[in-house]
Amino acid sequence: MKNWSDVQSHFTVKLQGSGAERLLNQCARDGMQLWEIKRPDATSLVFKMASKDLPLLRKHARGTKVKVFFLDKHGMANAKSMTKGYSGFILGIGCFLAILFLASNMLWGVKISGAAPDNEHKIRLVLEDLGIVRGTTFFTLPSPEKIQKLVMDQIDTAVWIGVERKGTIYSIHVAEKEMPKERQAYSPGHLVAKKAGTITGMFIEKGKSMVKLNDYVQKGQVLVTGKTTENADASAVVASRGKVFAETWYQSTVEVPLQKDIQTLTGEAHKNTYVHIGSWRLKVWGFGEDTLQQVFVENETTPLTIAGWTSPFAWETLVRKETQKQTISYTLKEAASRAKLRAKSELLQSLGEDATIKEEKVLHQQAENGKVKLSLHYRVIENIAEPKLIVQGE
């Protein structure tokens, strides 16, 4: 009885009065559970009894001169009493656990890897048709094996598709068929100059060179011919391949301002913090007034990850940093240097990957209306060869 009394609902009761012992004997004869009976004094008895026997105690005590005192509550009786004062808190914990259980069993995203953009789009359309969309509970979705089969039936260019559930997301891995690469077809033809220049080097794979080093060539001039003999028939005509490097020349005009406006941080900032549960967002910090006008925004969201499982909960920090306009002034020398860098960068972007700038020369420099204007001349080494088909009858 003692061990079970630690769990079951029971009370510590005190009976006081001249008939306390007689009342206790009547209760025992009626089958009430009584234990740890003590006599503090001649007219009092202290004992423990089960909560379910309270109606019997009240029945026997009615009409007597014995006073009944409840000294303490134990077991479930005490728990019930405590829960009355914390019912709101307990209800909140219960709702939180329910939301957590529901959120952890909902689909919050689909990650697809290994698929080409068009195949990824097709897979997402198939998933939408199957009802596999964000916010759907996993209880209502097909198994990963079934999803894999249904997607495989719709994607012809995939040799294997793996579907795996990772926490609250589906991870889909795609292995696509390797399509044979089309071999580049070369038609019989010459290599001609796409611009004028002085020949500085040649690398001929096929064809017969028509120029030599230090020759000056015009645009459209044949550099390498596909006719390997003077009286070549159709079988002797090849597709000329190779590179012919020449020194070419470019002129560029560029201007830059002597002053430039930039945005700098003042050091003032307003921070907002949010808690995310899926697509829901709750603000927990940053309720003060935000008086910043021109701002630069930094946003960082950190998901809650437990042992590799990404939960639907996340912590977002959004900082609005105040900025101000600042004017930077350049000397003529600094502005000219910036103009050269800009012109050189633009030229390199327009040239081929094999091109290099051999020499840069300033032809003219002028400062007016708050700007520096430069005229530049460049000597460039680049591949000037481009293919040209041999027309029948040439």
Tab-separated table of C-alpha atoms in Angstrom:
chain	number	residue	atom	x	y	z
A	1	MET	CA	0.000	0.000	0.000
A	2	LYS	CA	2.822	2.346	0.829
A	3	ASN	CA	4.428	2.155	-2.651
A	4	TRP	CA	1.139	2.570	-4.469
A	5	SER	CA	0.209	5.491	-2.222
A	6	ASP	CA	3.065	7.503	-3.694
A	7	VAL	CA	1.201	7.540	-7.025
A	8	GLN	CA	-2.511	7.216	-6.228
A	9	SER	CA	-4.584	10.207	-5.167
A	10	HIS	CA	-4.767	10.394	-1.333
A	11	PHE	CA	-4.971	12.831	1.592
A	12	THR	CA	-3.415	13.249	5.046
A	13	VAL	CA	-6.389	13.719	7.407
A	14	LYS	CA	-6.634	14.730	11.066
A	15	LEU	CA	-9.652	13.846	13.237
A	16	GLN	CA	-10.031	15.873	16.435
A	17	GLY	CA	-12.649	15.293	19.157
A	18	SER	CA	-13.733	12.773	21.783
A	19	GLY	CA	-15.277	10.408	19.187
A	20	ALA	CA	-12.292	10.387	16.760
A	21	GLU	CA	-11.328	6.752	17.428
A	22	ARG	CA	-14.921	5.512	17.098
A	23	LEU	CA	-15.327	7.393	13.790
A	24	LEU	CA	-12.109	5.872	12.450
A	25	ASN	CA	-13.260	2.355	13.367
A	26	GLN	CA	-16.554	2.887	11.524
A	27	CYS	CA	-14.665	3.991	8.429
A	28	ALA	CA	-12.405	0.905	8.593
A	29	ARG	CA	-15.408	-1.429	8.919
A	30	ASP	CA	-16.884	0.115	5.721
A	31	GLY	CA	-13.739	-0.898	3.773
A	32	MET	CA	-11.987	2.481	3.563
A	33	GLN	CA	-8.266	2.361	2.791
A	34	LEU	CA	-6.477	3.800	5.859
A	35	TRP	CA	-2.765	3.721	6.652
A	36	GLU	CA	-0.025	5.426	8.673
A	37	ILE	CA	-2.436	5.983	11.581
A	38	LYS	CA	-0.916	8.077	14.394
A	39	ARG	CA	-2.211	9.562	17.671
A	40	PRO	CA	-0.633	12.995	18.306
A	41	ASP	CA	-2.626	13.414	21.525
A	42	ALA	CA	-5.485	11.834	23.485
A	43	THR	CA	-8.277	13.367	21.350
A	44	SER	CA	-6.682	13.396	17.888
A	45	LEU	CA	-5.829	10.918	15.144
A	46	VAL	CA	-3.767	11.514	12.002
A	47	PHE	CA	-3.876	9.076	9.061
A	48	LYS	CA	-3.795	8.795	5.310
A	49	MET	CA	-6.731	7.760	3.137
A	50	ALA	CA	-7.564	7.310	-0.539
A	51	SER	CA	-9.336	10.172	-2.287
A	52	LYS	CA	-12.077	7.837	-3.536
A	53	ASP	CA	-13.197	7.242	0.073
A	54	LEU	CA	-13.923	10.903	0.836
A	55	PRO	CA	-17.719	10.439	0.455
A	56	LEU	CA	-17.661	7.674	3.133
A	57	LEU	CA	-15.639	9.844	5.525
A	58	ARG	CA	-18.066	12.719	5.104
A	59	LYS	CA	-21.028	10.334	5.659
A	60	HIS	CA	-19.680	8.980	8.962
A	61	ALA	CA	-18.482	12.372	10.210
A	62	ARG	CA	-21.859	13.970	9.624
A	63	GLY	CA	-23.769	14.346	12.916
A	64	THR	CA	-20.711	13.753	15.131
A	65	LYS	CA	-18.733	16.260	17.161
A	66	VAL	CA	-15.485	15.205	15.478
A	67	LYS	CA	-13.716	17.872	13.427
A	68	VAL	CA	-12.072	16.804	10.141
A	69	PHE	CA	-8.939	18.571	8.928
A	70	PHE	CA	-7.216	17.898	5.566
A	71	LEU	CA	-3.522	18.464	6.215
A	72	ASP	CA	-2.020	17.596	2.840
A	73	LYS	CA	-2.708	16.279	-0.674
A	74	HIS	CA	-0.617	13.586	-2.348
A	75	GLY	CA	-0.275	11.835	-5.679
A	76	MET	CA	-2.780	12.726	-8.356
A	77	ALA	CA	-4.765	14.823	-5.974
A	78	ASN	CA	-1.821	17.165	-5.553
A	79	ALA	CA	-1.178	17.167	-9.309
A	80	LYS	CA	-4.764	18.172	-10.028
A	81	SER	CA	-4.490	21.003	-7.568
A	82	MET	CA	-1.273	22.249	-9.145
A	83	THR	CA	-2.643	22.112	-12.657
A	84	LYS	CA	-5.508	24.408	-11.730
A	85	GLY	CA	-3.066	27.253	-11.134
A	86	TYR	CA	-0.983	26.556	-14.234
A	87	SER	CA	-3.706	25.587	-16.675
A	88	GLY	CA	-2.835	28.412	-19.068
A	89	PHE	CA	0.833	27.499	-19.072
A	90	ILE	CA	0.108	23.821	-19.570
A	91	LEU	CA	-2.329	24.645	-22.377
A	92	GLY	CA	0.368	26.759	-24.040
A	93	ILE	CA	2.919	23.936	-23.784
A	94	GLY	CA	0.361	21.547	-25.240
A	95	CYS	CA	-0.373	23.874	-28.174
A	96	PHE	CA	3.345	24.394	-28.798
A	97	LEU	CA	3.989	20.648	-28.871
A	98	ALA	CA	1.031	20.153	-31.190
A	99	ILE	CA	2.288	22.851	-33.575
A	100	LEU	CA	5.818	21.404	-33.412
A	101	PHE	CA	4.506	17.923	-34.212
A	102	LEU	CA	2.402	19.245	-37.103
A	103	ALA	CA	5.204	21.442	-38.482
A	104	SER	CA	7.751	18.610	-38.314
A	105	ASN	CA	5.422	16.399	-40.327
A	106	MET	CA	4.751	18.903	-43.092
A	107	LEU	CA	6.651	19.241	-46.378
A	108	TRP	CA	8.557	22.531	-46.446
A	109	GLY	CA	10.520	22.137	-49.659
A	110	VAL	CA	11.825	19.949	-52.494
A	111	LYS	CA	15.528	20.007	-53.409
A	112	ILE	CA	16.468	18.650	-56.853
A	113	SER	CA	20.096	17.972	-57.785
A	114	GLY	CA	21.756	16.596	-60.891
A	115	ALA	CA	18.992	17.637	-63.308
A	116	ALA	CA	19.229	20.045	-66.227
A	117	PRO	CA	17.006	23.144	-65.859
A	118	ASP	CA	14.349	21.841	-68.268
A	119	ASN	CA	14.222	18.446	-66.537
A	120	GLU	CA	14.047	20.107	-63.118
A	121	HIS	CA	11.043	22.102	-64.324
A	122	LYS	CA	9.369	18.913	-65.605
A	123	ILE	CA	9.993	17.141	-62.285
A	124	ARG	CA	8.439	19.985	-60.306
A	125	LEU	CA	5.360	19.914	-62.550
A	126	VAL	CA	5.029	16.147	-61.986
A	127	LEU	CA	5.340	16.658	-58.210
A	128	GLU	CA	2.641	19.351	-58.291
A	129	ASP	CA	0.319	16.962	-60.150
A	130	LEU	CA	0.927	14.375	-57.409
A	131	GLY	CA	0.055	16.937	-54.721
A	132	ILE	CA	3.632	17.111	-53.452
A	133	VAL	CA	3.694	20.818	-52.655
A	134	ARG	CA	4.878	22.892	-49.738
A	135	GLY	CA	2.591	22.721	-46.704
A	136	THR	CA	1.274	19.198	-47.360
A	137	THR	CA	1.549	16.708	-44.468
A	138	PHE	CA	3.659	13.605	-45.047
A	139	PHE	CA	0.745	11.434	-43.882
A	140	THR	CA	-1.129	12.236	-47.110
A	141	LEU	CA	1.821	11.868	-49.509
A	142	PRO	CA	2.939	8.747	-51.402
A	143	SER	CA	5.989	6.855	-50.197
A	144	PRO	CA	9.418	7.917	-51.571
A	145	GLU	CA	9.556	4.660	-53.589
A	146	LYS	CA	6.230	5.417	-55.270
A	147	ILE	CA	7.239	9.022	-55.972
A	148	GLN	CA	10.449	7.743	-57.552
A	149	LYS	CA	8.543	5.404	-59.892
A	150	LEU	CA	5.959	8.022	-60.888
A	151	VAL	CA	8.637	10.628	-61.682
A	152	MET	CA	10.787	8.115	-63.602
A	153	ASP	CA	7.810	7.300	-65.838
A	154	GLN	CA	7.579	10.966	-66.875
A	155	ILE	CA	11.275	11.822	-67.418
A	156	ASP	CA	12.735	10.036	-70.454
A	157	THR	CA	16.238	11.472	-70.216
A	158	ALA	CA	16.915	10.177	-66.675
A	159	VAL	CA	18.519	6.787	-66.053
A	160	TRP	CA	17.917	6.916	-62.288
A	161	ILE	CA	16.001	9.090	-59.849
A	162	GLY	CA	16.399	8.786	-56.096
A	163	VAL	CA	13.868	10.257	-53.655
A	164	GLU	CA	14.860	10.682	-50.020
A	165	ARG	CA	13.099	12.378	-47.135
A	166	LYS	CA	15.438	14.562	-45.079
A	167	GLY	CA	13.555	16.012	-42.145
A	168	THR	CA	10.887	18.275	-43.603
A	169	ILE	CA	12.123	18.275	-47.219
A	170	TYR	CA	12.312	15.823	-50.089
A	171	SER	CA	15.751	15.490	-51.677
A	172	ILE	CA	15.601	14.239	-55.278
A	173	HIS	CA	18.811	13.119	-56.990
A	174	VAL	CA	18.757	12.726	-60.782
A	175	ALA	CA	21.241	10.846	-62.976
A	176	GLU	CA	20.690	11.872	-66.596
A	177	LYS	CA	21.598	10.001	-69.742
A	178	GLU	CA	24.847	11.151	-71.285
A	179	MET	CA	23.976	12.301	-74.759
A	180	PRO	CA	26.726	11.701	-77.324
A	181	LYS	CA	28.532	14.906	-78.185
A	182	GLU	CA	28.130	15.997	-81.733
A	183	ARG	CA	31.453	16.145	-83.484
A	184	GLN	CA	32.120	19.512	-84.978
A	185	ALA	CA	31.847	19.286	-88.723
A	186	TYR	CA	34.459	21.125	-90.691
A	187	SER	CA	33.643	22.077	-94.269
A	188	PRO	CA	36.388	22.587	-96.854
A	189	GLY	CA	37.555	26.165	-96.679
A	190	HIS	CA	40.269	28.769	-96.167
A	191	LEU	CA	41.336	30.798	-93.165
A	192	VAL	CA	41.122	34.523	-93.954
A	193	ALA	CA	42.047	37.669	-92.043
A	194	LYS	CA	39.155	39.176	-90.109
A	195	LYS	CA	41.113	42.445	-89.794
A	196	ALA	CA	44.304	44.047	-91.094
A	197	GLY	CA	47.575	43.438	-89.297
A	198	THR	CA	51.236	42.342	-89.396
A	199	ILE	CA	51.822	38.589	-88.996
A	200	THR	CA	53.740	37.696	-85.803
A	201	GLY	CA	53.139	33.949	-85.474
A	202	MET	CA	51.286	30.954	-86.931
A	203	PHE	CA	50.059	27.562	-85.783
A	204	ILE	CA	48.612	25.608	-88.726
A	205	GLU	CA	46.829	22.266	-88.105
A	206	LYS	CA	45.484	21.735	-91.630
A	207	GLY	CA	45.880	23.609	-94.897
A	208	LYS	CA	48.665	25.469	-96.644
A	209	SER	CA	50.019	28.775	-95.388
A	210	MET	CA	49.791	31.665	-97.857
A	211	VAL	CA	51.633	34.240	-95.701
A	212	LYS	CA	54.859	34.439	-93.724
A	213	LEU	CA	56.078	36.254	-90.633
A	214	ASN	CA	56.128	40.088	-90.756
A	215	ASP	CA	53.770	40.162	-93.778
A	216	TYR	CA	51.176	42.890	-93.673
A	217	VAL	CA	47.739	41.507	-94.564
A	218	GLN	CA	44.456	43.179	-95.427
A	219	LYS	CA	41.055	42.238	-94.060
A	220	GLY	CA	39.645	39.272	-96.031
A	221	GLN	CA	43.054	38.140	-97.371
A	222	VAL	CA	43.593	34.344	-97.467
A	223	LEU	CA	46.006	33.304	-94.735
A	224	VAL	CA	45.702	29.511	-95.005
A	225	THR	CA	44.220	27.797	-98.046
A	226	GLY	CA	42.332	24.541	-98.066
A	227	LYS	CA	43.676	23.692	-101.535
A	228	THR	CA	46.809	21.726	-100.834
A	229	THR	CA	47.843	21.536	-104.550
A	230	GLU	CA	47.522	23.974	-107.418
A	231	ASN	CA	45.291	21.632	-109.448
A	232	ALA	CA	43.413	20.217	-106.460
A	233	ASP	CA	40.374	18.153	-107.100
A	234	ALA	CA	37.525	17.869	-104.625
A	235	SER	CA	39.273	15.086	-102.688
A	236	ALA	CA	42.352	17.233	-102.108
A	237	VAL	CA	40.442	20.197	-100.627
A	238	VAL	CA	40.568	20.274	-96.811
A	239	ALA	CA	39.040	22.342	-94.057
A	240	SER	CA	41.796	24.696	-92.994
A	241	ARG	CA	42.351	24.832	-89.227
A	242	GLY	CA	44.791	26.766	-87.119
A	243	LYS	CA	45.635	30.163	-85.624
A	244	VAL	CA	47.411	33.102	-87.257
A	245	PHE	CA	48.577	35.816	-84.877
A	246	ALA	CA	49.100	39.383	-85.995
A	247	GLU	CA	49.788	42.795	-84.544
A	248	THR	CA	46.649	44.902	-84.830
A	249	TRP	CA	45.838	48.448	-83.756
A	250	TYR	CA	42.972	50.007	-81.809
A	251	GLN	CA	42.033	53.508	-80.753
A	252	SER	CA	39.809	54.298	-77.793
A	253	THR	CA	38.334	57.474	-76.330
A	254	VAL	CA	37.187	57.460	-72.727
A	255	GLU	CA	36.252	60.079	-70.156
A	256	VAL	CA	35.829	59.907	-66.374
A	257	PRO	CA	34.566	62.514	-63.855
A	258	LEU	CA	36.884	64.314	-61.436
A	259	GLN	CA	34.326	63.752	-58.667
A	260	LYS	CA	32.382	60.621	-57.682
A	261	ASP	CA	29.479	60.154	-55.238
A	262	ILE	CA	29.514	57.019	-53.054
A	263	GLN	CA	27.359	55.733	-50.165
A	264	THR	CA	29.055	55.258	-46.767
A	265	LEU	CA	27.745	53.927	-43.428
A	266	THR	CA	27.114	56.412	-40.592
A	267	GLY	CA	27.275	53.793	-37.819
A	268	GLU	CA	23.579	54.132	-36.944
A	269	ALA	CA	21.521	50.932	-37.307
A	270	HIS	CA	18.171	49.399	-36.379
A	271	LYS	CA	18.033	45.660	-35.687
A	272	ASN	CA	14.951	43.452	-36.039
A	273	THR	CA	14.812	39.798	-34.983
A	274	TYR	CA	12.191	37.278	-36.086
A	275	VAL	CA	11.349	33.653	-35.323
A	276	HIS	CA	10.185	31.599	-38.329
A	277	ILE	CA	7.891	28.589	-38.199
A	278	GLY	CA	7.690	27.489	-41.804
A	279	SER	CA	6.318	30.414	-43.781
A	280	TRP	CA	5.086	32.222	-40.645
A	281	ARG	CA	7.229	34.968	-39.132
A	282	LEU	CA	6.956	36.411	-35.612
A	283	LYS	CA	8.845	39.544	-34.580
A	284	VAL	CA	10.584	39.180	-31.191
A	285	TRP	CA	12.988	42.159	-31.156
A	286	GLY	CA	13.232	45.639	-32.634
A	287	PHE	CA	9.896	47.205	-31.656
A	288	GLY	CA	11.383	50.661	-31.234
A	289	GLU	CA	10.765	53.440	-33.756
A	290	ASP	CA	12.917	53.186	-36.878
A	291	THR	CA	13.747	56.745	-37.974
A	292	LEU	CA	16.501	55.852	-40.446
A	293	GLN	CA	15.940	57.236	-43.943
A	294	GLN	CA	18.612	56.064	-46.403
A	295	VAL	CA	19.546	52.534	-45.391
A	296	PHE	CA	21.512	49.465	-46.451
A	297	VAL	CA	19.754	46.230	-45.416
A	298	GLU	CA	21.554	43.099	-44.201
A	299	ASN	CA	19.454	39.975	-43.783
A	300	GLU	CA	20.554	36.620	-42.350
A	301	THR	CA	18.325	33.609	-41.706
A	302	THR	CA	19.670	30.649	-39.700
A	303	PRO	CA	17.561	27.453	-39.661
A	304	LEU	CA	17.428	25.272	-36.535
A	305	THR	CA	19.328	22.071	-37.332
A	306	ILE	CA	19.303	19.070	-34.992
A	307	ALA	CA	21.681	16.168	-35.785
A	308	GLY	CA	21.568	16.929	-39.500
A	309	TRP	CA	17.784	17.408	-39.552
A	310	THR	CA	16.653	20.868	-40.651
A	311	SER	CA	13.570	21.823	-38.668
A	312	PRO	CA	10.913	24.312	-39.878
A	313	PHE	CA	12.098	26.746	-37.205
A	314	ALA	CA	14.555	29.495	-38.107
A	315	TRP	CA	16.065	32.657	-36.586
A	316	GLU	CA	16.146	35.742	-38.814
A	317	THR	CA	18.189	38.865	-38.158
A	318	LEU	CA	17.447	41.955	-40.259
A	319	VAL	CA	19.679	44.998	-39.776
A	320	ARG	CA	18.925	48.361	-41.395
A	321	LYS	CA	22.146	50.421	-41.517
A	322	GLU	CA	21.988	54.148	-42.201
A	323	THR	CA	23.996	55.439	-45.155
A	324	GLN	CA	25.026	58.889	-46.329
A	325	LYS	CA	26.304	60.272	-49.607
A	326	GLN	CA	29.984	61.180	-49.755
A	327	THR	CA	31.762	62.922	-52.628
A	328	ILE	CA	35.266	61.777	-53.598
A	329	SER	CA	37.494	64.131	-55.612
A	330	TYR	CA	40.306	62.937	-57.909
A	331	THR	CA	43.392	64.745	-59.130
A	332	LEU	CA	44.035	64.912	-62.888
A	333	LYS	CA	46.631	62.142	-62.559
A	334	GLU	CA	44.273	59.870	-60.605
A	335	ALA	CA	41.403	60.463	-63.018
A	336	ALA	CA	43.669	59.725	-66.020
A	337	SER	CA	44.799	56.486	-64.371
A	338	ARG	CA	41.180	55.431	-63.827
A	339	ALA	CA	40.390	56.270	-67.460
A	340	LYS	CA	43.271	54.065	-68.691
A	341	LEU	CA	42.139	51.126	-66.554
A	342	ARG	CA	38.579	51.473	-67.788
A	343	ALA	CA	39.598	51.677	-71.472
A	344	LYS	CA	41.938	48.686	-71.136
A	345	SER	CA	39.281	46.586	-69.412
A	346	GLU	CA	36.686	47.395	-72.105
A	347	LEU	CA	39.182	46.526	-74.879
A	348	LEU	CA	40.140	43.174	-73.308
A	349	GLN	CA	36.468	42.239	-73.002
A	350	SER	CA	35.985	42.843	-76.739
A	351	LEU	CA	39.067	40.816	-77.770
A	352	GLY	CA	39.413	37.048	-78.033
A	353	GLU	CA	40.862	34.877	-75.267
A	354	ASP	CA	44.248	34.598	-77.046
A	355	ALA	CA	44.708	38.365	-77.353
A	356	THR	CA	47.262	40.397	-75.404
A	357	ILE	CA	47.904	44.145	-75.301
A	358	LYS	CA	51.490	44.813	-76.389
A	359	GLU	CA	51.596	48.598	-75.995
A	360	GLU	CA	49.384	51.433	-74.738
A	361	LYS	CA	49.967	55.069	-75.703
A	362	VAL	CA	48.093	58.258	-74.741
A	363	LEU	CA	47.462	60.338	-77.857
A	364	HIS	CA	45.599	63.189	-76.212
A	365	GLN	CA	44.457	64.227	-72.708
A	366	GLN	CA	41.981	67.002	-71.960
A	367	ALA	CA	40.173	68.205	-68.825
A	368	GLU	CA	36.910	70.147	-69.131
A	369	ASN	CA	33.453	70.371	-67.546
A	370	GLY	CA	34.600	68.397	-64.493
A	371	LYS	CA	35.804	65.431	-66.587
A	372	VAL	CA	39.089	64.075	-67.951
A	373	LYS	CA	39.001	62.876	-71.566
A	374	LEU	CA	41.695	60.550	-72.961
A	375	SER	CA	42.411	59.331	-76.509
A	376	LEU	CA	44.420	56.071	-76.430
A	377	HIS	CA	46.219	53.945	-79.020
A	378	TYR	CA	46.842	50.199	-78.482
A	379	ARG	CA	49.065	47.642	-80.201
A	380	VAL	CA	47.515	44.201	-79.790
A	381	ILE	CA	48.645	40.655	-80.600
A	382	GLU	CA	45.639	38.478	-81.495
A	383	ASN	CA	44.453	35.615	-83.655
A	384	ILE	CA	43.017	37.183	-86.812
A	385	ALA	CA	42.130	33.946	-88.654
A	386	GLU	CA	38.510	33.093	-89.368
A	387	PRO	CA	37.102	30.299	-91.602
A	388	LYS	CA	35.691	30.929	-95.074
A	389	LEU	CA	34.009	28.210	-97.157
A	390	ILE	CA	35.418	27.346	-100.569
A	391	VAL	CA	32.727	28.134	-103.114
A	392	GLN	CA	32.364	25.527	-105.857
A	393	GLY	CA	34.217	26.649	-108.974
A	394	GLU	CA	36.916	28.647	-107.141
